[in-house]
Amino acid sequence: MSVKPRLELVSFKICPYVQRAVIALNEKGAEYTLTHLVPGEEPDWFKQVSPMGKVPVLLVDGTPVFESAVIMEYVDEVYGPQLHPEDALQKALHRAWVEYCSSLLGAQYRMATARDREGFQAARTELEQGLQRVSDALPLEVPYFSGARFALVDTAFAPLFMRLAILKRDYGLEMVFSDRVQAWSDALLARKSVQTSVVDNFEDVFRMFLRNSGGYLAARA
Ligand SMILES: N[C@@H](CCC(=O)N[C@@H](CS)C(=O)NCC(=O)O)C(=O)O
């Protein structure tokens, strides 16, 4: 049996890109430790391991790997069962949607932290249109991105749906989704790997983040 490397994931509790990496690790049953840093109070050693000053960084026997999509793929290659499709074209398409999801996370962040109603509405519209674009690419077969089988691309979208579910429940924010996207979101949020991918008090952490952002959404609540 091959010896697995020691994995340490450097994190902010609030970060959806970290959460993707955690979900991938959880799906694999990999052993890892999490080191949570406080945004704006990163220790000096963080500058040495994170060239862009961002989380997540996965320390693999001390070697830093950055960029969430790359970390997910590394985890997928080293730990079975493989979650990316075998087929090169399908894999390329899944990678493209992981990339697209990052732009949706950007829209979700802008929506949650917008200072005024106009900024909020613009980001909300961008996110709803983006989710419709994803919906059009989904197969009819439920529940996951590519149908019955959970794939690596699903790990990328789950943090987005978790935040939208909290915004709906706690802030009354009803995003317009297709039924297919709703079924996908429900399936992802029901998975243990997703439910255990954030700290126990994540909802408090998220609420605090929104309050500190001083944005339109928090003020409206
Ligand atoms: N493209 C990066 C984005 C990561 C990212 O934006 N992380 C945020 C936290 S959610 C961060 O570290 N921001 C700190 C900064 O920009 O200084 C990835 O996918 O890993």
PDB file of N, CA and C in Angstrom, residues 54-105:
ATOM      1  N   LYS A  54      -3.653  34.076  -0.915  1.00  0.00           N
ATOM      2  CA  LYS A  54      -5.033  33.590  -0.833  1.00  0.00           C
ATOM      3  C   LYS A  54      -5.094  32.186  -0.252  1.00  0.00           C
ATOM      4  N   VAL A  55      -6.254  31.865   0.301  1.00  0.00           N
ATOM      5  CA  VAL A  55      -6.583  30.486   0.658  1.00  0.00           C
ATOM      6  C   VAL A  55      -7.552  29.978  -0.410  1.00  0.00           C
ATOM      7  N   PRO A  56      -7.632  28.671  -0.617  1.00  0.00           N
ATOM      8  CA  PRO A  56      -6.939  27.610   0.090  1.00  0.00           C
ATOM      9  C   PRO A  56      -5.516  27.393  -0.416  1.00  0.00           C
ATOM     10  N   VAL A  57      -4.699  26.883   0.520  1.00  0.00           N
ATOM     11  CA  VAL A  57      -3.408  26.302   0.159  1.00  0.00           C
ATOM     12  C   VAL A  57      -3.390  24.921   0.787  1.00  0.00           C
ATOM     13  N   LEU A  58      -3.036  23.923  -0.001  1.00  0.00           N
ATOM     14  CA  LEU A  58      -2.892  22.566   0.545  1.00  0.00           C
ATOM     15  C   LEU A  58      -1.405  22.284   0.679  1.00  0.00           C
ATOM     16  N   LEU A  59      -0.979  22.056   1.919  1.00  0.00           N
ATOM     17  CA  LEU A  59       0.421  21.696   2.143  1.00  0.00           C
ATOM     18  C   LEU A  59       0.517  20.177   2.063  1.00  0.00           C
ATOM     19  N   VAL A  60       1.248  19.721   1.062  1.00  0.00           N
ATOM     20  CA  VAL A  60       1.392  18.282   0.820  1.00  0.00           C
ATOM     21  C   VAL A  60       2.794  17.898   1.274  1.00  0.00           C
ATOM     22  N   ASP A  61       2.879  17.279   2.432  1.00  0.00           N
ATOM     23  CA  ASP A  61       4.195  17.057   3.068  1.00  0.00           C
ATOM     24  C   ASP A  61       4.981  18.363   3.076  1.00  0.00           C
ATOM     25  N   GLY A  62       4.282  19.459   3.292  1.00  0.00           N
ATOM     26  CA  GLY A  62       4.939  20.765   3.409  1.00  0.00           C
ATOM     27  C   GLY A  62       5.023  21.545   2.105  1.00  0.00           C
ATOM     28  N   THR A  63       4.784  20.902   0.965  1.00  0.00           N
ATOM     29  CA  THR A  63       4.838  21.614  -0.319  1.00  0.00           C
ATOM     30  C   THR A  63       3.498  22.275  -0.594  1.00  0.00           C
ATOM     31  N   PRO A  64       3.490  23.608  -0.807  1.00  0.00           N
ATOM     32  CA  PRO A  64       2.204  24.279  -1.002  1.00  0.00           C
ATOM     33  C   PRO A  64       1.632  24.102  -2.401  1.00  0.00           C
ATOM     34  N   VAL A  65       0.357  23.730  -2.455  1.00  0.00           N
ATOM     35  CA  VAL A  65      -0.387  23.684  -3.721  1.00  0.00           C
ATOM     36  C   VAL A  65      -1.502  24.708  -3.577  1.00  0.00           C
ATOM     37  N   PHE A  66      -1.614  25.638  -4.521  1.00  0.00           N
ATOM     38  CA  PHE A  66      -2.647  26.669  -4.409  1.00  0.00           C
ATOM     39  C   PHE A  66      -3.601  26.568  -5.588  1.00  0.00           C
ATOM     40  N   GLU A  67      -4.686  27.334  -5.533  1.00  0.00           N
ATOM     41  CA  GLU A  67      -5.818  27.333  -6.471  1.00  0.00           C
ATOM     42  C   GLU A  67      -6.726  26.121  -6.196  1.00  0.00           C
ATOM     43  N   SER A  68      -7.969  26.438  -5.806  1.00  0.00           N
ATOM     44  CA  SER A  68      -8.889  25.383  -5.367  1.00  0.00           C
ATOM     45  C   SER A  68      -9.115  24.306  -6.428  1.00  0.00           C
ATOM     46  N   ALA A  69      -9.250  24.722  -7.700  1.00  0.00           N
ATOM     47  CA  ALA A  69      -9.532  23.715  -8.739  1.00  0.00           C
ATOM     48  C   ALA A  69      -8.360  22.751  -8.886  1.00  0.00           C
ATOM     49  N   VAL A  70      -7.149  23.282  -8.712  1.00  0.00           N
ATOM     50  CA  VAL A  70      -5.957  22.434  -8.829  1.00  0.00           C
ATOM     51  C   VAL A  70      -5.859  21.503  -7.616  1.00  0.00           C
ATOM     52  N   ILE A  71      -6.181  22.040  -6.449  1.00  0.00           N
ATOM     53  CA  ILE A  71      -6.167  21.207  -5.234  1.00  0.00           C
ATOM     54  C   ILE A  71      -7.176  20.062  -5.377  1.00  0.00           C
ATOM     55  N   MET A  72      -8.381  20.399  -5.863  1.00  0.00           N
ATOM     56  CA  MET A  72      -9.402  19.353  -6.038  1.00  0.00           C
ATOM     57  C   MET A  72      -8.898  18.253  -6.974  1.00  0.00           C
ATOM     58  N   GLU A  73      -8.247  18.672  -8.063  1.00  0.00           N
ATOM     59  CA  GLU A  73      -7.779  17.673  -9.030  1.00  0.00           C
ATOM     60  C   GLU A  73      -6.645  16.833  -8.448  1.00  0.00           C
ATOM     61  N   TYR A  74      -5.788  17.487  -7.682  1.00  0.00           N
ATOM     62  CA  TYR A  74      -4.703  16.732  -7.035  1.00  0.00           C
ATOM     63  C   TYR A  74      -5.303  15.652  -6.120  1.00  0.00           C
ATOM     64  N   VAL A  75      -6.257  16.076  -5.300  1.00  0.00           N
ATOM     65  CA  VAL A  75      -6.897  15.132  -4.368  1.00  0.00           C
ATOM     66  C   VAL A  75      -7.562  14.002  -5.153  1.00  0.00           C
ATOM     67  N   ASP A  76      -8.200  14.372  -6.268  1.00  0.00           N
ATOM     68  CA  ASP A  76      -8.896  13.355  -7.059  1.00  0.00           C
ATOM     69  C   ASP A  76      -7.920  12.344  -7.659  1.00  0.00           C
ATOM     70  N   GLU A  77      -6.721  12.806  -8.016  1.00  0.00           N
ATOM     71  CA  GLU A  77      -5.743  11.896  -8.616  1.00  0.00           C
ATOM     72  C   GLU A  77      -5.100  10.978  -7.591  1.00  0.00           C
ATOM     73  N   VAL A  78      -4.910  11.514  -6.383  1.00  0.00           N
ATOM     74  CA  VAL A  78      -4.141  10.741  -5.398  1.00  0.00           C
ATOM     75  C   VAL A  78      -5.023   9.770  -4.612  1.00  0.00           C
ATOM     76  N   TYR A  79      -6.310  10.143  -4.450  1.00  0.00           N
ATOM     77  CA  TYR A  79      -7.225   9.308  -3.648  1.00  0.00           C
ATOM     78  C   TYR A  79      -8.384   8.821  -4.511  1.00  0.00           C
ATOM     79  N   GLY A  80      -8.642   7.528  -4.461  1.00  0.00           N
ATOM     80  CA  GLY A  80      -9.786   6.984  -5.180  1.00  0.00           C
ATOM     81  C   GLY A  80     -11.061   7.151  -4.381  1.00  0.00           C
ATOM     82  N   PRO A  81     -12.218   6.894  -4.972  1.00  0.00           N
ATOM     83  CA  PRO A  81     -12.433   6.634  -6.400  1.00  0.00           C
ATOM     84  C   PRO A  81     -12.415   7.949  -7.181  1.00  0.00           C
ATOM     85  N   GLN A  82     -12.013   7.849  -8.446  1.00  0.00           N
ATOM     86  CA  GLN A  82     -11.898   9.053  -9.273  1.00  0.00           C
ATOM     87  C   GLN A  82     -13.272   9.694  -9.482  1.00  0.00           C
ATOM     88  N   LEU A  83     -13.337  11.010  -9.237  1.00  0.00           N
ATOM     89  CA  LEU A  83     -14.611  11.724  -9.383  1.00  0.00           C
ATOM     90  C   LEU A  83     -14.722  12.464 -10.717  1.00  0.00           C
ATOM     91  N   HIS A  84     -13.581  12.816 -11.320  1.00  0.00           N
ATOM     92  CA  HIS A  84     -13.626  13.422 -12.653  1.00  0.00           C
ATOM     93  C   HIS A  84     -13.959  12.322 -13.675  1.00  0.00           C
ATOM     94  N   PRO A  85     -14.651  12.666 -14.773  1.00  0.00           N
ATOM     95  CA  PRO A  85     -14.920  11.641 -15.792  1.00  0.00           C
ATOM     96  C   PRO A  85     -13.615  11.122 -16.406  1.00  0.00           C
ATOM     97  N   GLU A  86     -13.639   9.894 -16.866  1.00  0.00           N
ATOM     98  CA  GLU A  86     -12.477   9.308 -17.571  1.00  0.00           C
ATOM     99  C   GLU A  86     -12.288   9.971 -18.924  1.00  0.00           C
ATOM    100  N   ASP A  87     -13.412  10.172 -19.602  1.00  0.00           N
ATOM    101  CA  ASP A  87     -13.384  10.671 -20.972  1.00  0.00           C
ATOM    102  C   ASP A  87     -12.787  12.097 -21.014  1.00  0.00           C
ATOM    103  N   ALA A  88     -11.819  12.303 -21.913  1.00  0.00           N
ATOM    104  CA  ALA A  88     -11.090  13.579 -21.941  1.00  0.00           C
ATOM    105  C   ALA A  88     -12.012  14.761 -22.252  1.00  0.00           C
ATOM    106  N   LEU A  89     -12.951  14.550 -23.162  1.00  0.00           N
ATOM    107  CA  LEU A  89     -13.831  15.660 -23.528  1.00  0.00           C
ATOM    108  C   LEU A  89     -14.774  16.004 -22.362  1.00  0.00           C
ATOM    109  N   GLN A  90     -15.341  14.964 -21.763  1.00  0.00           N
ATOM    110  CA  GLN A  90     -16.226  15.202 -20.617  1.00  0.00           C
ATOM    111  C   GLN A  90     -15.461  15.890 -19.481  1.00  0.00           C
ATOM    112  N   LYS A  91     -14.220  15.437 -19.278  1.00  0.00           N
ATOM    113  CA  LYS A  91     -13.407  16.039 -18.219  1.00  0.00           C
ATOM    114  C   LYS A  91     -13.154  17.522 -18.520  1.00  0.00           C
ATOM    115  N   ALA A  92     -12.882  17.816 -19.786  1.00  0.00           N
ATOM    116  CA  ALA A  92     -12.646  19.217 -20.171  1.00  0.00           C
ATOM    117  C   ALA A  92     -13.888  20.062 -19.895  1.00  0.00           C
ATOM    118  N   LEU A  93     -15.060  19.507 -20.212  1.00  0.00           N
ATOM    119  CA  LEU A  93     -16.306  20.253 -19.975  1.00  0.00           C
ATOM    120  C   LEU A  93     -16.534  20.477 -18.475  1.00  0.00           C
ATOM    121  N   HIS A  94     -16.277  19.445 -17.692  1.00  0.00           N
ATOM    122  CA  HIS A  94     -16.447  19.599 -16.243  1.00  0.00           C
ATOM    123  C   HIS A  94     -15.496  20.664 -15.706  1.00  0.00           C
ATOM    124  N   ARG A  95     -14.243  20.675 -16.212  1.00  0.00           N
ATOM    125  CA  ARG A  95     -13.277  21.703 -15.767  1.00  0.00           C
ATOM    126  C   ARG A  95     -13.775  23.096 -16.122  1.00  0.00           C
ATOM    127  N   ALA A  96     -14.359  23.200 -17.316  1.00  0.00           N
ATOM    128  CA  ALA A  96     -14.864  24.514 -17.755  1.00  0.00           C
ATOM    129  C   ALA A  96     -15.966  25.008 -16.812  1.00  0.00           C
ATOM    130  N   TRP A  97     -16.833  24.100 -16.369  1.00  0.00           N
ATOM    131  CA  TRP A  97     -17.915  24.507 -15.469  1.00  0.00           C
ATOM    132  C   TRP A  97     -17.408  24.802 -14.061  1.00  0.00           C
ATOM    133  N   VAL A  98     -16.333  24.136 -13.649  1.00  0.00           N
ATOM    134  CA  VAL A  98     -15.706  24.492 -12.362  1.00  0.00           C
ATOM    135  C   VAL A  98     -15.217  25.938 -12.440  1.00  0.00           C
ATOM    136  N   GLU A  99     -14.587  26.272 -13.558  1.00  0.00           N
ATOM    137  CA  GLU A  99     -14.100  27.640 -13.765  1.00  0.00           C
ATOM    138  C   GLU A  99     -15.275  28.629 -13.768  1.00  0.00           C
ATOM    139  N   TYR A 100     -16.329  28.244 -14.456  1.00  0.00           N
ATOM    140  CA  TYR A 100     -17.499  29.134 -14.522  1.00  0.00           C
ATOM    141  C   TYR A 100     -18.102  29.337 -13.131  1.00  0.00           C
ATOM    142  N   CYS A 101     -18.093  28.281 -12.343  1.00  0.00           N
ATOM    143  CA  CYS A 101     -18.630  28.380 -10.980  1.00  0.00           C
ATOM    144  C   CYS A 101     -17.880  29.439 -10.179  1.00  0.00           C
ATOM    145  N   SER A 102     -16.580  29.577 -10.448  1.00  0.00           N
ATOM    146  CA  SER A 102     -15.822  30.601  -9.715  1.00  0.00           C
ATOM    147  C   SER A 102     -16.369  31.994 -10.009  1.00  0.00           C
ATOM    148  N   SER A 103     -16.807  32.216 -11.252  1.00  0.00           N
ATOM    149  CA  SER A 103     -17.374  33.541 -11.555  1.00  0.00           C
ATOM    150  C   SER A 103     -18.734  33.704 -10.858  1.00  0.00           C
ATOM    151  N   LEU A 104     -19.470  32.612 -10.694  1.00  0.00           N
ATOM    152  CA  LEU A 104     -20.736  32.704  -9.960  1.00  0.00           C
ATOM    153  C   LEU A 104     -20.490  32.990  -8.475  1.00  0.00           C
ATOM    154  N   LEU A 105     -19.422  32.397  -7.927  1.00  0.00           N
ATOM    155  CA  LEU A 105     -19.083  32.700  -6.528  1.00  0.00           C
ATOM    156  C   LEU A 105     -18.741  34.179  -6.389  1.00  0.00           C
TER     157      LEU A 105
END
